[in-house]
Coordinates of C-alpha atoms and ligand atoms in Angstrom, one line a residue:
M1348 CA -99.6 11.6 91.3
S1349 CA -99.0 14.8 89.3
V1350 CA -96.1 15.3 87.0
L1351 CA -94.9 18.4 88.9
F1352 CA -95.6 16.3 92.5
R1353 CA -93.6 13.4 91.4
S1354 CA -90.8 15.7 89.8
F1355 CA -90.9 17.5 93.0
I1356 CA -90.4 14.1 95.1
N1357 CA -87.8 12.9 92.3
K1358 CA -85.5 16.2 92.5
G1359 CA -86.1 15.9 96.2
R1360 CA -85.1 11.9 96.5
K1361 CA -82.1 12.6 94.3
N1362 CA -80.6 15.6 96.5
L1363 CA -81.6 13.8 99.2
F1364 CA -79.6 10.5 98.2
K1365 CA -76.4 12.7 97.1
K1366 CA -76.2 14.1 100.7
L1367 CA -76.8 10.9 102.4
L1368 CA -74.1 9.1 100.5
N1369 CA -71.3 12.0 101.3
S1370 CA -72.6 11.7 104.9
T1371 CA -72.9 8.3 105.9
Q1372 CA -70.5 5.5 106.8
S1373 CA -69.7 3.0 103.5
T1374 CA -70.8 -0.2 105.3
C1375 CA -74.4 0.6 106.2
R1376 CA -76.1 -0.2 103.1
C1377 CA -79.8 -0.2 104.4
V1378 CA -81.1 2.9 105.1
F1379 CA -84.4 4.3 106.5
F1380 CA -86.1 6.6 104.1
R1381 CA -86.4 9.6 105.9
K1382 CA -88.9 12.9 105.3
Y1383 CA -87.5 15.1 103.2
S1384 CA -89.4 18.7 103.2
G1385 CA -92.0 11.9 104.6
S1386 CA -107.7 -31.6 112.3
E1387 CA -108.4 -30.5 108.7
K1388 CA -110.8 -27.8 109.1
K1389 CA -112.9 -26.4 106.2
F1390 CA -112.8 -22.4 106.8
V1391 CA -110.1 -20.3 108.5
S1392 CA -111.1 -17.5 110.7
F1393 CA -111.1 -13.8 109.6
D1394 CA -108.7 -13.3 113.2
E1395 CA -106.3 -16.1 111.9
I1396 CA -105.4 -14.4 108.8
V1397 CA -105.3 -10.9 110.0
A1398 CA -103.0 -12.5 113.0
Q1399 CA -101.1 -14.1 110.1
R1400 CA -100.8 -11.2 108.5
R1401 CA -99.6 -8.7 110.8
S1402 CA -97.4 -11.6 111.9
E1403 CA -95.7 -10.8 108.1
A1404 CA -95.7 -7.6 108.0
K1405 CA -93.6 -7.4 111.5
R1406 CA -91.0 -9.7 109.8
S1407 CA -90.6 -7.7 106.8
I1408 CA -88.9 -4.8 104.9
V1409 CA -89.6 -3.0 102.0
V1410 CA -86.4 -1.5 100.1
Q1411 CA -85.5 0.5 97.7
V1412 CA -83.6 -0.7 95.0
N1413 CA -81.8 0.1 91.4
S1414 CA -83.4 -2.9 89.6
Q1415 CA -84.8 -5.9 89.6
A1416 CA -81.4 -7.1 88.8
S1417 CA -80.3 -5.9 92.5
F1418 CA -81.5 -8.8 94.3
K1419 CA -79.1 -11.0 94.3
E1420 CA -77.0 -8.4 95.7
L1421 CA -79.4 -7.5 98.3
Y1422 CA -80.4 -10.8 99.3
G1423 CA -76.8 -11.8 100.0
Y1424 CA -75.9 -8.6 101.9
C1425 CA -79.3 -9.4 104.3
S1426 CA -78.9 -12.7 104.5
K1427 CA -75.6 -11.7 106.6
Y1428 CA -78.2 -10.7 109.1
A1429 CA -81.0 -13.0 109.1
T1430 CA -82.6 -15.6 107.4
I1431 CA -84.9 -14.8 104.4
K1432 CA -88.2 -16.2 104.0
D1433 CA -89.6 -14.7 100.6
V1434 CA -88.4 -11.8 98.5
H1435 CA -91.2 -10.0 95.8
H1436 CA -90.7 -7.4 93.4
Y1437 CA -92.3 -4.8 92.2
K1438 CA -92.4 -1.2 90.8
N1439 CA -94.5 2.0 91.9
N1440 CA -96.5 4.3 89.3
N1441 CA -92.6 6.3 89.0
D1442 CA -90.8 3.6 87.8
E1443 CA -88.7 3.3 91.4
H1444 CA -88.2 -0.6 91.9
F1445 CA -88.8 -2.3 95.3
M1446 CA -88.1 -5.4 97.3
L1447 CA -90.4 -6.6 100.0
I1448 CA -88.1 -9.4 102.3
E1449 CA -90.0 -11.4 104.3
F1450 CA -87.7 -12.7 107.2
G1451 CA -88.0 -16.0 109.4
S1452 CA -88.7 -14.4 112.5
E1453 CA -89.2 -11.1 114.1
E1454 CA -86.2 -11.2 116.0
S1455 CA -84.3 -11.7 112.6
L1456 CA -86.1 -8.3 111.3
Q1457 CA -84.4 -6.5 114.4
D1458 CA -80.8 -7.6 113.4
V1459 CA -81.2 -6.4 109.8
L1460 CA -82.5 -3.0 111.2
R1461 CA -80.0 -2.8 113.5
S1462 CA -77.5 -2.7 111.0
C1463 CA -79.2 -0.2 109.3
S1464 CA -78.0 3.4 108.9
T1465 CA -80.4 5.8 110.1
H1466 CA -78.1 8.6 108.3
Q1467 CA -76.5 10.0 111.6
K1468 CA -78.7 7.9 114.2
D1469 CA -76.7 8.9 117.0
L1470 CA -77.4 12.6 116.1
D1471 CA -80.6 12.8 115.4
T1472 CA -83.0 13.1 118.4
M1473 CA -86.1 12.9 116.1
A1474 CA -84.7 9.2 114.6
V1475 CA -87.5 7.3 113.5
N1476 CA -88.6 3.8 113.0
S1477 CA -89.4 2.4 109.5
P1478 CA -89.7 -0.7 107.6
F1479 CA -89.5 1.4 104.8
L1480 CA -85.6 1.4 103.3
W1481 CA -83.2 1.7 100.6
F1482 CA -80.2 0.1 99.8
R1483 CA -77.4 2.5 99.1
T1484 CA -75.2 1.0 96.2
A1485 CA -71.6 -0.4 97.3
N1486 CA -69.0 1.9 98.5
G1487 CA -65.4 0.6 96.7
K1488 CA -65.2 -2.9 95.6
T1489 CA -68.7 -5.4 95.8
E1490 CA -68.1 -8.3 98.1
N1491 CA -69.4 -11.7 97.0
Y1492 CA -72.7 -12.6 98.5
A1493 CA -73.7 -16.3 98.8
T1494 CA -76.3 -16.9 96.0
P1495 CA -80.0 -16.4 96.7
T1496 CA -81.4 -20.4 97.5
T1497 CA -84.7 -18.8 96.7
V1498 CA -86.2 -16.9 93.4
L1499 CA -88.4 -14.0 93.3
A1500 CA -91.5 -14.8 94.8
S1501 CA -92.9 -12.2 92.3
I1502 CA -91.7 -10.1 89.8
N1503 CA -93.5 -6.5 89.1
G1504 CA -96.2 -8.0 91.7
I1505 CA -98.8 -5.1 92.0
E1506 CA -98.8 -4.3 88.1
Q1507 CA -102.5 -3.8 86.9
V1508 CA -103.6 -6.3 84.2
N1509 CA -103.7 -5.0 81.0
E1510 CA -107.2 -4.3 79.7
D1511 CA -106.9 -4.4 76.1
K1512 CA -105.1 -8.3 77.1
L1513 CA -107.9 -8.9 79.4
F1514 CA -110.8 -8.1 77.0
K1515 CA -109.0 -10.2 74.6
E1516 CA -109.0 -13.1 77.2
L1517 CA -113.2 -12.2 77.9
V1518 CA -113.5 -12.7 74.3
D1519 CA -112.1 -16.1 74.0
C1520 CA -113.7 -17.7 77.5
E1521 CA -116.0 -20.3 76.3
T1522 CA -118.7 -19.2 79.0
V1523 CA -120.4 -16.1 80.5
S1524 CA -119.2 -18.3 83.8
D1525 CA -115.8 -18.7 83.0
Q1526 CA -116.0 -14.9 82.0
I1527 CA -116.8 -14.1 85.2
Q1528 CA -114.1 -16.3 87.2
L1529 CA -111.8 -14.9 84.8
L1530 CA -112.3 -11.0 85.5
Y1531 CA -112.0 -12.1 89.6
D1532 CA -108.8 -14.2 88.7
R1533 CA -107.2 -11.2 86.9
T1534 CA -108.2 -8.1 88.8
R1535 CA -109.0 -9.4 92.5
L1536 CA -106.1 -8.0 95.2
N1537 CA -102.9 -10.4 94.8
D1538 CA -101.1 -11.5 97.9
L1539 CA -98.6 -8.8 97.1
G1540 CA -101.2 -6.2 97.7
V1541 CA -102.0 -7.5 101.0
R1542 CA -98.7 -7.6 102.2
L1543 CA -98.1 -4.1 101.1
R1544 CA -101.1 -2.6 103.0
Y1545 CA -100.0 -4.3 105.8
M1546 CA -96.6 -2.9 106.1
V1547 CA -98.2 0.4 105.1
A1548 CA -100.3 -0.4 108.5
R1549 CA -96.9 -1.6 110.5
Q1550 CA -95.3 1.7 109.5
I1551 CA -97.6 4.0 110.9
E1552 CA -98.1 1.6 113.8
C1553 CA -94.1 1.8 114.2
M1554 CA -94.5 5.7 114.1
L1555 CA -97.1 5.5 117.1
E1556 CA -95.7 3.1 119.4
S1557 CA -93.3 5.5 120.3
L1558 CA -96.1 8.0 121.9
Y1559 CA -99.2 5.4 122.7
A1560 CA -99.2 2.5 124.7
N1561 CA -100.8 -0.4 123.1
V1562 CA -101.7 0.8 119.6
A1563 CA -103.0 -1.2 116.4
V1564 CA -102.8 -0.1 112.9
R1565 CA -105.4 -2.2 111.2
P1566 CA -106.6 -2.0 107.4
F1567 CA -110.5 -2.7 106.5
G1568 CA -112.2 -2.2 103.7
S1569 CA -111.9 -3.4 100.4
S1570 CA -108.2 -4.2 101.4
I1571 CA -108.9 -7.6 103.6
N1572 CA -112.5 -8.2 103.0
G1573 CA -112.3 -10.5 100.5
F1574 CA -114.3 -8.1 97.3
G1575 CA -110.9 -5.4 97.1
K1576 CA -109.5 -5.3 93.2
M1577 CA -105.9 -4.0 92.5
G1578 CA -105.2 -0.9 92.8
C1579 CA -108.2 -0.2 95.3
D1580 CA -107.9 2.2 98.0
L1581 CA -106.3 1.5 101.6
D1582 CA -108.5 2.1 104.6
L1583 CA -106.9 2.1 107.9
V1584 CA -108.2 2.5 111.5
L1585 CA -105.7 3.3 114.7
T1586 CA -107.3 1.2 117.5
N1587 CA -105.9 -0.8 120.8
T1588 CA -104.5 -3.9 120.6
L1589 CA -106.7 -4.9 123.1
T1590 CA -109.7 -4.0 121.6
D1591 CA -111.2 -7.4 121.2
E1592 CA -110.6 -8.2 124.7
M1593 CA -112.7 -5.1 125.7
W1594 CA -116.1 -7.3 125.8
Y1595 CA -114.6 -9.4 128.4
W1596 CA -113.6 -6.5 130.7
R1597 CA -116.8 -5.0 130.4
G1598 CA -119.2 -7.2 131.8
V1599 CA -116.9 -9.8 133.3
Q1600 CA -113.7 -8.8 135.0
T1601 CA -113.2 -4.7 135.5
R1602 CA -109.9 -3.2 136.5
A1603 CA -111.7 -1.3 139.4
G1604 CA -109.7 -2.8 141.9
A1605 CA -106.4 -1.7 140.7
R1606 CA -105.5 1.4 142.9
L1607 CA -102.5 2.9 140.8
V1608 CA -104.4 4.9 138.0
A1609 CA -102.2 6.9 135.2
Q1610 CA -102.8 10.7 134.9
T1611 CA -104.3 11.7 131.7
A1612 CA -103.9 14.5 129.8
R1613 CA -106.3 17.7 130.5
V1614 CA -107.4 18.6 127.1
E1615 CA -108.7 22.1 127.2
G1616 CA -110.8 24.0 124.9
G1617 CA -111.9 23.6 121.3
R1618 CA -112.1 20.4 119.4
A1619 CA -112.7 16.8 121.5
P1620 CA -109.2 14.9 122.3
W1621 CA -109.9 12.3 119.6
A1622 CA -110.1 15.3 117.1
R1623 CA -106.8 16.6 118.3
H1624 CA -105.1 13.5 118.4
M1625 CA -106.6 12.9 114.7
Q1626 CA -105.3 16.7 113.8
A1627 CA -101.5 15.2 115.4
L1628 CA -101.5 12.2 113.2
G1629 CA -101.8 14.0 110.4
E1630 CA -98.7 16.5 111.6
L1631 CA -96.9 13.4 112.5
L1632 CA -97.8 11.9 109.0
E1633 CA -96.1 14.6 107.5
L1634 CA -93.5 15.0 109.7
R1635 CA -92.5 11.0 110.3
A1636 CA -93.7 8.7 107.6
A1637 CA -91.3 8.4 104.6
G1638 CA -93.7 8.3 101.5
A1639 CA -96.7 9.8 102.9
A1640 CA -97.7 12.9 100.8
R1641 CA -100.8 15.2 100.7
V1642 CA -101.9 14.2 103.6
Q1643 CA -105.5 16.0 104.1
R1644 CA -107.3 16.2 107.6
I1645 CA -111.2 15.6 107.2
L1646 CA -112.2 16.1 110.8
N1647 CA -115.8 17.0 110.1
A1648 CA -117.5 13.9 108.6
R1649 CA -119.3 11.0 110.4
V1650 CA -116.5 9.3 110.6
P1651 CA -113.4 11.9 110.2
I1652 CA -110.4 10.6 108.5
V1653 CA -106.7 11.5 107.2
K1654 CA -106.5 10.8 103.9
F1655 CA -102.7 10.6 102.5
A1656 CA -101.5 9.1 99.5
H1657 CA -98.5 6.5 99.9
H1658 CA -95.7 7.1 97.2
Y1659 CA -93.6 3.9 97.6
T1660 CA -97.1 1.6 97.2
D1661 CA -98.7 4.1 95.0
L1662 CA -101.8 3.7 97.7
E1663 CA -104.3 6.2 98.4
C1664 CA -104.9 5.9 102.3
D1665 CA -107.7 6.8 104.6
L1666 CA -106.9 6.5 108.5
C1667 CA -109.4 6.9 111.1
Y1668 CA -110.0 6.7 114.4
N1669 CA -111.7 3.8 117.2
N1670 CA -113.8 2.5 114.4
M1671 CA -113.9 -1.1 115.2
S1672 CA -117.3 -1.7 113.8
G1673 CA -115.5 -0.9 109.9
V1674 CA -112.8 -3.8 111.3
Y1675 CA -116.0 -6.0 112.4
M1676 CA -118.1 -5.0 108.8
S1677 CA -114.9 -6.1 106.8
E1678 CA -114.7 -9.5 108.9
L1679 CA -118.7 -9.9 108.0
L1680 CA -117.8 -9.6 104.3
W1681 CA -115.4 -11.8 104.5
L1682 CA -117.1 -14.3 106.2
F1683 CA -119.9 -13.9 103.7
G1684 CA -117.6 -14.2 100.6
S1685 CA -115.4 -17.3 102.4
L1686 CA -118.8 -19.3 102.9
D1687 CA -119.3 -20.0 98.6
D1688 CA -116.4 -19.7 95.6
R1689 CA -119.1 -17.9 93.8
V1690 CA -119.8 -14.7 96.1
R1691 CA -116.7 -12.9 95.4
P1692 CA -116.7 -13.3 91.5
L1693 CA -120.0 -12.6 91.1
T1694 CA -119.4 -9.7 93.1
F1695 CA -116.5 -8.3 91.3
A1696 CA -118.6 -8.9 87.9
V1697 CA -121.1 -6.3 89.3
R1698 CA -119.0 -4.2 90.9
R1699 CA -117.4 -4.2 87.3
W1700 CA -120.6 -3.6 85.8
A1701 CA -121.3 -0.9 88.1
R1702 CA -118.1 1.0 87.5
A1703 CA -119.0 0.7 84.0
V1704 CA -122.5 2.0 83.2
G1705 CA -121.5 4.7 85.7
L1706 CA -123.2 3.6 88.8
T1707 CA -120.4 4.0 90.7
N1708 CA -117.6 6.7 90.7
P1709 CA -114.4 6.9 92.5
H1710 CA -115.8 10.6 94.1
P1711 CA -118.1 10.4 97.0
G1712 CA -121.5 11.9 96.1
R1713 CA -125.1 10.8 95.4
W1714 CA -124.5 7.8 94.0
I1715 CA -124.3 4.5 94.8
T1716 CA -120.8 2.8 96.4
N1717 CA -119.0 -0.9 96.1
F1718 CA -119.7 -1.1 99.7
P1719 CA -123.8 -1.4 99.6
L1720 CA -123.4 -2.7 96.1
T1721 CA -121.9 -5.4 97.8
L1722 CA -125.0 -5.8 100.3
M1723 CA -126.9 -6.1 97.6
V1724 CA -125.4 -9.0 95.9
L1725 CA -125.2 -10.9 99.6
F1726 CA -128.9 -10.0 100.1
F1727 CA -130.0 -11.5 96.4
L1728 CA -127.7 -14.3 97.5
Q1729 CA -129.7 -15.2 100.4
Q1730 CA -132.8 -15.9 98.6
K1731 CA -134.5 -18.8 99.1
T1732 CA -135.0 -19.3 95.6
N1733 CA -136.7 -23.0 94.2
D1734 CA -132.7 -23.7 93.7
G1735 CA -132.4 -23.0 97.3
H1736 CA -130.4 -20.6 98.8
V1737 CA -126.2 -19.7 98.8
L1738 CA -126.0 -17.3 102.4
P1739 CA -127.1 -17.6 105.1
T1740 CA -128.8 -14.5 106.8
L1741 CA -126.9 -12.4 109.5
K1742 CA -129.8 -13.0 111.9
N1743 CA -128.8 -16.9 111.6
L1744 CA -125.2 -16.1 112.2
V1745 CA -126.0 -14.1 115.2
R1746 CA -128.0 -16.5 116.9
R1747 CA -125.3 -19.0 116.6
A1748 CA -123.0 -16.9 117.8
G1749 CA -121.1 -18.5 121.0
K1750 CA -119.5 -16.3 124.0
E1751 CA -116.4 -16.2 122.0
D1752 CA -117.8 -14.6 119.3
I1753 CA -118.8 -11.2 121.5
R1754 CA -117.8 -7.9 120.1
I1755 CA -119.0 -4.9 121.4
A1756 CA -117.3 -1.5 119.1
E1757 CA -117.1 1.9 120.1
E1758 CA -120.2 3.2 121.2
N1759 CA -121.5 0.1 122.9
L1760 CA -121.8 -1.2 119.1
N1761 CA -122.7 -4.8 119.3
C1762 CA -121.3 -6.6 116.7
T1763 CA -121.6 -10.4 117.8
F1764 CA -122.2 -13.2 115.4
L1765 CA -120.8 -16.4 114.5
R1766 CA -117.3 -16.0 113.6
D1767 CA -116.2 -20.1 113.4
M1768 CA -117.8 -21.0 109.8
N1769 CA -117.0 -24.4 110.6
K1770 CA -119.9 -24.3 112.8
L1771 CA -122.3 -23.3 110.9
P1772 CA -124.7 -26.6 109.5
P1773 CA -124.0 -27.3 105.6
E1774 CA -127.8 -26.9 104.7
C1775 CA -127.3 -23.0 105.5
Y1776 CA -125.3 -22.1 102.7
A1777 CA -124.0 -23.2 99.4
Q1778 CA -127.8 -24.8 99.0
N1779 CA -128.0 -24.5 95.3
K1780 CA -125.4 -25.4 92.5
V1781 CA -126.6 -22.7 90.0
N1782 CA -123.6 -21.6 87.9
L1783 CA -122.1 -17.8 87.5
Q1784 CA -123.6 -16.8 84.6
T1785 CA -127.3 -17.7 85.6
L1786 CA -126.4 -16.2 89.1
L1787 CA -125.8 -13.0 87.4
L1788 CA -128.6 -13.4 84.9
Q1789 CA -130.7 -13.9 88.4
F1790 CA -129.2 -11.2 90.3
F1791 CA -130.5 -8.5 87.6
E1792 CA -133.9 -9.9 86.9
F1793 CA -134.3 -10.0 91.0
Y1794 CA -133.2 -6.2 91.1
S1795 CA -135.3 -5.4 88.2
Q1796 CA -138.2 -6.6 90.2
F1797 CA -137.5 -5.8 93.2
D1798 CA -139.9 -2.5 94.8
F1799 CA -137.4 0.1 95.7
Q1800 CA -140.4 1.9 96.5
D1801 CA -141.5 0.5 100.2
K1802 CA -138.8 -2.1 100.6
A1803 CA -135.2 -1.9 102.1
I1804 CA -132.5 -4.5 101.8
S1805 CA -131.8 -6.2 104.9
I1806 CA -129.1 -9.0 104.8
N1807 CA -129.9 -9.2 108.7
E1808 CA -133.3 -10.4 107.8
G1809 CA -132.1 -12.0 103.9
I1810 CA -135.7 -11.0 103.1
S1811 CA -137.1 -7.7 102.2
V1812 CA -138.5 -5.4 105.0
R1813 CA -140.6 -2.5 105.3
K1814 CA -138.4 0.9 104.6
P1815 CA -138.4 3.0 107.4
N1816 CA -138.5 6.5 105.5
S1817 CA -139.3 7.5 102.3
L1818 CA -135.2 7.8 100.9
P1819 CA -135.2 6.7 97.4
L1820 CA -132.7 3.2 98.3
Y1821 CA -132.8 1.6 102.2
I1822 CA -130.0 -1.0 102.8
V1823 CA -130.3 -1.7 106.3
N1824 CA -126.7 -1.3 107.8
P1825 CA -125.9 -4.8 109.2
L1826 CA -124.0 -3.8 112.4
E1827 CA -126.6 -0.9 113.2
Q1828 CA -129.8 -1.4 111.7
A1829 CA -131.1 1.4 112.8
L1830 CA -129.3 3.4 109.6
N1831 CA -129.3 3.1 105.9
V1832 CA -125.6 2.6 104.0
S1833 CA -127.5 4.3 101.2
R1834 CA -128.6 7.4 102.7
N1835 CA -126.5 9.7 100.0
V1836 CA -128.7 8.0 97.0
S1837 CA -130.3 10.3 95.3
F1838 CA -133.9 9.7 94.1
E1839 CA -132.2 10.1 90.0
E1840 CA -129.7 8.0 91.0
C1841 CA -131.9 5.1 92.4
E1842 CA -133.9 5.5 88.9
R1843 CA -130.8 5.1 87.2
L1844 CA -130.1 1.9 89.3
K1845 CA -133.2 0.5 88.4
A1846 CA -132.8 1.4 85.2
E1847 CA -129.7 -0.1 84.2
V1848 CA -130.3 -3.2 86.3
R1849 CA -133.2 -4.3 84.1
N1850 CA -130.9 -2.9 81.2
A1851 CA -128.3 -5.3 82.1
A1852 CA -130.7 -8.3 82.1
W1853 CA -132.1 -7.9 79.2
Q1854 CA -128.5 -7.0 77.1
L1855 CA -127.0 -10.0 79.2
E1856 CA -129.7 -12.5 78.3
A1857 CA -129.4 -11.4 74.3
G1858 CA -125.8 -11.6 74.4
M1859 CA -125.0 -15.0 76.3
D1860 CA -123.7 -16.9 73.0
K1861 CA -120.2 -16.5 72.5
Q1862 CA -120.9 -15.9 68.1
K1863 CA -122.5 -12.8 69.1
G1864 CA -118.9 -10.9 68.3
D1865 CA -116.3 -9.1 70.6
D1866 CA -118.8 -7.8 73.3
W1867 CA -120.6 -11.2 73.9
G1868 CA -121.7 -12.4 77.6
L1869 CA -119.8 -10.1 80.5
L1870 CA -117.9 -7.9 77.8
G1871 CA -120.9 -6.2 76.9
L1872 CA -121.5 -5.5 80.7
V1873 CA -118.3 -4.3 81.8
E1874 CA -116.8 -2.6 78.6
K1875 CA -117.0 1.4 79.1
K1876 CA -119.9 2.5 77.1
T1877 CA -119.1 4.3 74.2
T1878 CA -120.8 6.1 71.8
R1879 CA -120.0 3.0 69.2
G1880 CA -121.1 0.6 71.8
L1881 CA -124.4 2.6 72.7
K1882 CA -125.2 3.4 68.9
K1883 CA -125.0 -0.7 68.3
L1884 CA -127.3 -1.1 71.4
L1885 CA -129.8 1.3 69.8
R1886 CA -129.4 -0.6 66.6
V1887 CA -130.2 -4.2 68.1
G1888 CA -133.1 -2.7 69.7
N1889 CA -132.7 -1.9 73.2
S1890 CA -136.0 -1.3 74.6
H1891 CA -135.2 -0.1 77.9
R1892 CA -132.3 2.3 76.7
L1893 CA -131.5 5.1 79.5
V1894 CA -130.3 7.7 76.5
S1895 CA -132.1 9.3 74.5
V1896 CA -130.7 9.1 70.7
K1897 CA -130.6 12.7 70.7
D1898 CA -128.4 12.7 73.4
L1899 CA -126.3 10.2 72.0
F1900 CA -125.3 11.7 69.1
N1901 CA -124.8 15.1 70.4
D1902 CA -121.7 13.3 72.5
T1903 CA -118.8 13.1 69.7
D1904 CA -116.6 12.3 72.9
D1905 CA -115.7 8.3 72.9
K1906 CA -116.6 8.4 76.3
I1907 CA -120.1 9.8 77.4
P1908 CA -118.9 12.1 80.5
E1909 CA -120.7 10.7 83.6
D1910 CA -122.3 13.6 84.7
S1911 CA -123.9 13.7 81.5
V1912 CA -125.2 10.4 81.5
K1913 CA -126.3 10.6 84.5
S1914 CA -128.7 13.8 83.9
K1915 CA -130.1 11.6 80.9
V1916 CA -132.3 9.4 82.9
E1917 CA -135.5 9.2 81.3
Ligands
GTP1035 P1 -113.8 0.4 97.9 O1 -113.0 1.1 98.9 O2 -114.3 1.1 97.1 O3 -112.4 -0.8 97.0 O4 -115.1 -0.8 98.9 P2 -114.4 -0.6 100.4 O5 -115.5 -1.9 100.8 O6 -113.2 -0.4 101.1 O7 -115.4 0.4 100.8 P3 -114.9 1.7 101.4 O8 -113.7 2.2 101.3 O9 -116.1 2.8 101.0 O10 -115.5 1.9 102.8 C1 -114.8 0.9 103.9 C2 -115.5 0.1 105.0 O11 -116.1 1.1 105.6 C3 -116.3 -0.8 103.7 O12 -116.3 -2.5 103.6 C4 -117.7 -1.1 105.6 O13 -116.4 -2.3 106.0 C5 -117.4 0.1 106.3 N1 -118.5 1.3 105.6 C6 -118.4 1.8 104.4 N2 -119.8 2.5 104.2 C7 -120.3 2.3 105.3 C8 -121.3 2.7 106.4 O14 -122.1 3.9 105.9 N3 -121.8 2.6 107.1 C9 -120.8 1.8 107.8 N4 -121.2 1.3 109.2 N5 -119.6 1.1 107.3 C10 -119.4 1.2 106.4
MG1036 MG1 -112.1 1.5 101.0

C-alpha cells in the first residue's frame, strides 16, 4: 500500500472518528465501520471444515482498538451482551490494532450487533450490516468491567515470521527434513489468518444478503486448500448457498411442478447479466464494504474478477462469480494434502524454491504459478517407485465416489470424486515412508528426467500422458481434462524450469551436509539468489549453471532482477 494511500486513509479515518464522536450517543461503543469517501474418524471432510469456519465467522466480529491493552475493557464491554469464546489480537501493516472476537452463538452476536451504533442509524436509509467495528473511547467515567475469564488466544496473530530469524533457525536444523518441516510450520497460514479470510467473505455476504437470495461468498484457493502461506491472497467466489444440492435437483427432483414462478428482471443491451452483476459488485464494494479499497473490475478474463485490497486485514482479494469448480479444485488439493503429512511441507519447499529462483512471480505472465506447481508435486507423489507411492490417482478417487460425492459445477462440469478419505483403502496412499529430504531430492531428479517435450502431467492418471499439442508445458486440468493449466507458460520459461530442477537436484545433493556452512540443505535452494551466492556456486563448479559468468558479474545489484535472469537462459 502506498504511503500516500495510507496517509489518505488515516486522515479520512481521523476526521470521521472526530465527526462520529461528536455526533453519536455515548452509550454505544461498538460502531460499524463505514465507508469514508468504505466413532474416531481418521480424516475430517473438507465440507466439515468449511462449515465450521463459516459458522465461526457468523459468530465473530473484528473490532479496531487503540492497542492490545484494550483487551480487558473490550472483553468486559462485550461480555455484558454475550458469552465470549475466544479473542485474537493482530496488527495490520498500518500498525492499527484489531481484536477478532468469537461469541458462543449466532444469537449472541446479534445481541452485540444490536448494541452497536451505526452512526445515526435511524436517519441513515443506507445503513449497512458489517462484522467490522471499532471500539470507541469511553465517554466520561470508565465502567468497572469483569476480569476476562480467558486470555488472548493470539497476540500479533498475523505477524509474518522474520526472515532473518527463520534463516537462522534453518541453519540450526539437524537435517534437511527438519528444515523442510520447519519452513512449513513457520510460514503456513495460521488459524487467525484463516479466520480473517472467512471474516472478509462474511462481510461481503452480509452486504449482498439484502440484495440477493441464498447468496454465499466462499473463500477458495490457497486460503483454504492447505497450501497457503501467511500473507497469501484471498480468492473469493460468489455462489448460491444451494449450489451443493444442485446436482440433486437436476436429475432426481425438479421444481417443474411449482406453479408460482418469480418474475425476473429483463437485462437489456450491452454486457451479459452476470457481467453487469460483477460491475455492480465493484460499485457496492466501493460504496458499502468498509476496508475495501483499490477496487478493479477485470471482466474480460476467462474467469472475470473484481480485485480489491482489504485494508483492515491486509488482504489482496480476487472475487469471482459462480466459479464452483475453483472451490471443488481447492477441495481436491485439500484432500490430497490431508492424506499424508509430508505432502504440504514438500509443496511449501518446492513453492519457496520456485519463488527464490524466480520461476514464479507474484504478477501474472508467461511463467508457471503456484497452482500448476502444486499439481507437479502431487503428480510426483503419485509415482509408483520401488519404495511405493504416496498419493492415489484422481481416477482412483473418481472410481470410488458414491452418490453423496456427486457435484456438478458451472457449465455442467462434473466435479465428482470421493470426498470421505476414511473410505479409501490404506494401500492407496502413504505406501512409502521416505523422509522429506529424500522426497525433495527425488522431486528434482524426477523432473530433471521428465520428457516435457512429448509428455503431459496428469494427476488424473498418475502417469505421464501424450501431449495433445505442442505447448511447451502441459499440465492437465484435473477437473476439465481437455484444458492445460499451464497454457500460459512460454518456451523460455519451460526451458528455465527444466534447467532449474537439474540445478536444484545437483545443489541439494551436494549440500546435504550441515558442515557445509550457512547455505546447507534447503537454505541453498530457498535463499534469494544473490550475486554473492551465485559467485559462490560457480566457485564450487556448478556444471548446470543457468547464468553466464559475464551476465553475473555485470549485475552489480545484490539481487538479480527476475526479468534479466529470465532472459539469460542458455
Ligand atoms: P497462491 O494464490 O499463489 O497462493 O495460490 P492459489 O492456489 O490460490 O492460486 P491462484 O490464486 O492462482 O488460484 C486460485 C485457485 O483457482 C487455485 O487454487 C485453483 O483451485 C484455481 N485455479 C487456478 N488456476 C486455474 C486454472 O488454470 N484452471 C482452473 N480450473 N482452476 C484454476
Ligand atoms: Mg490465490
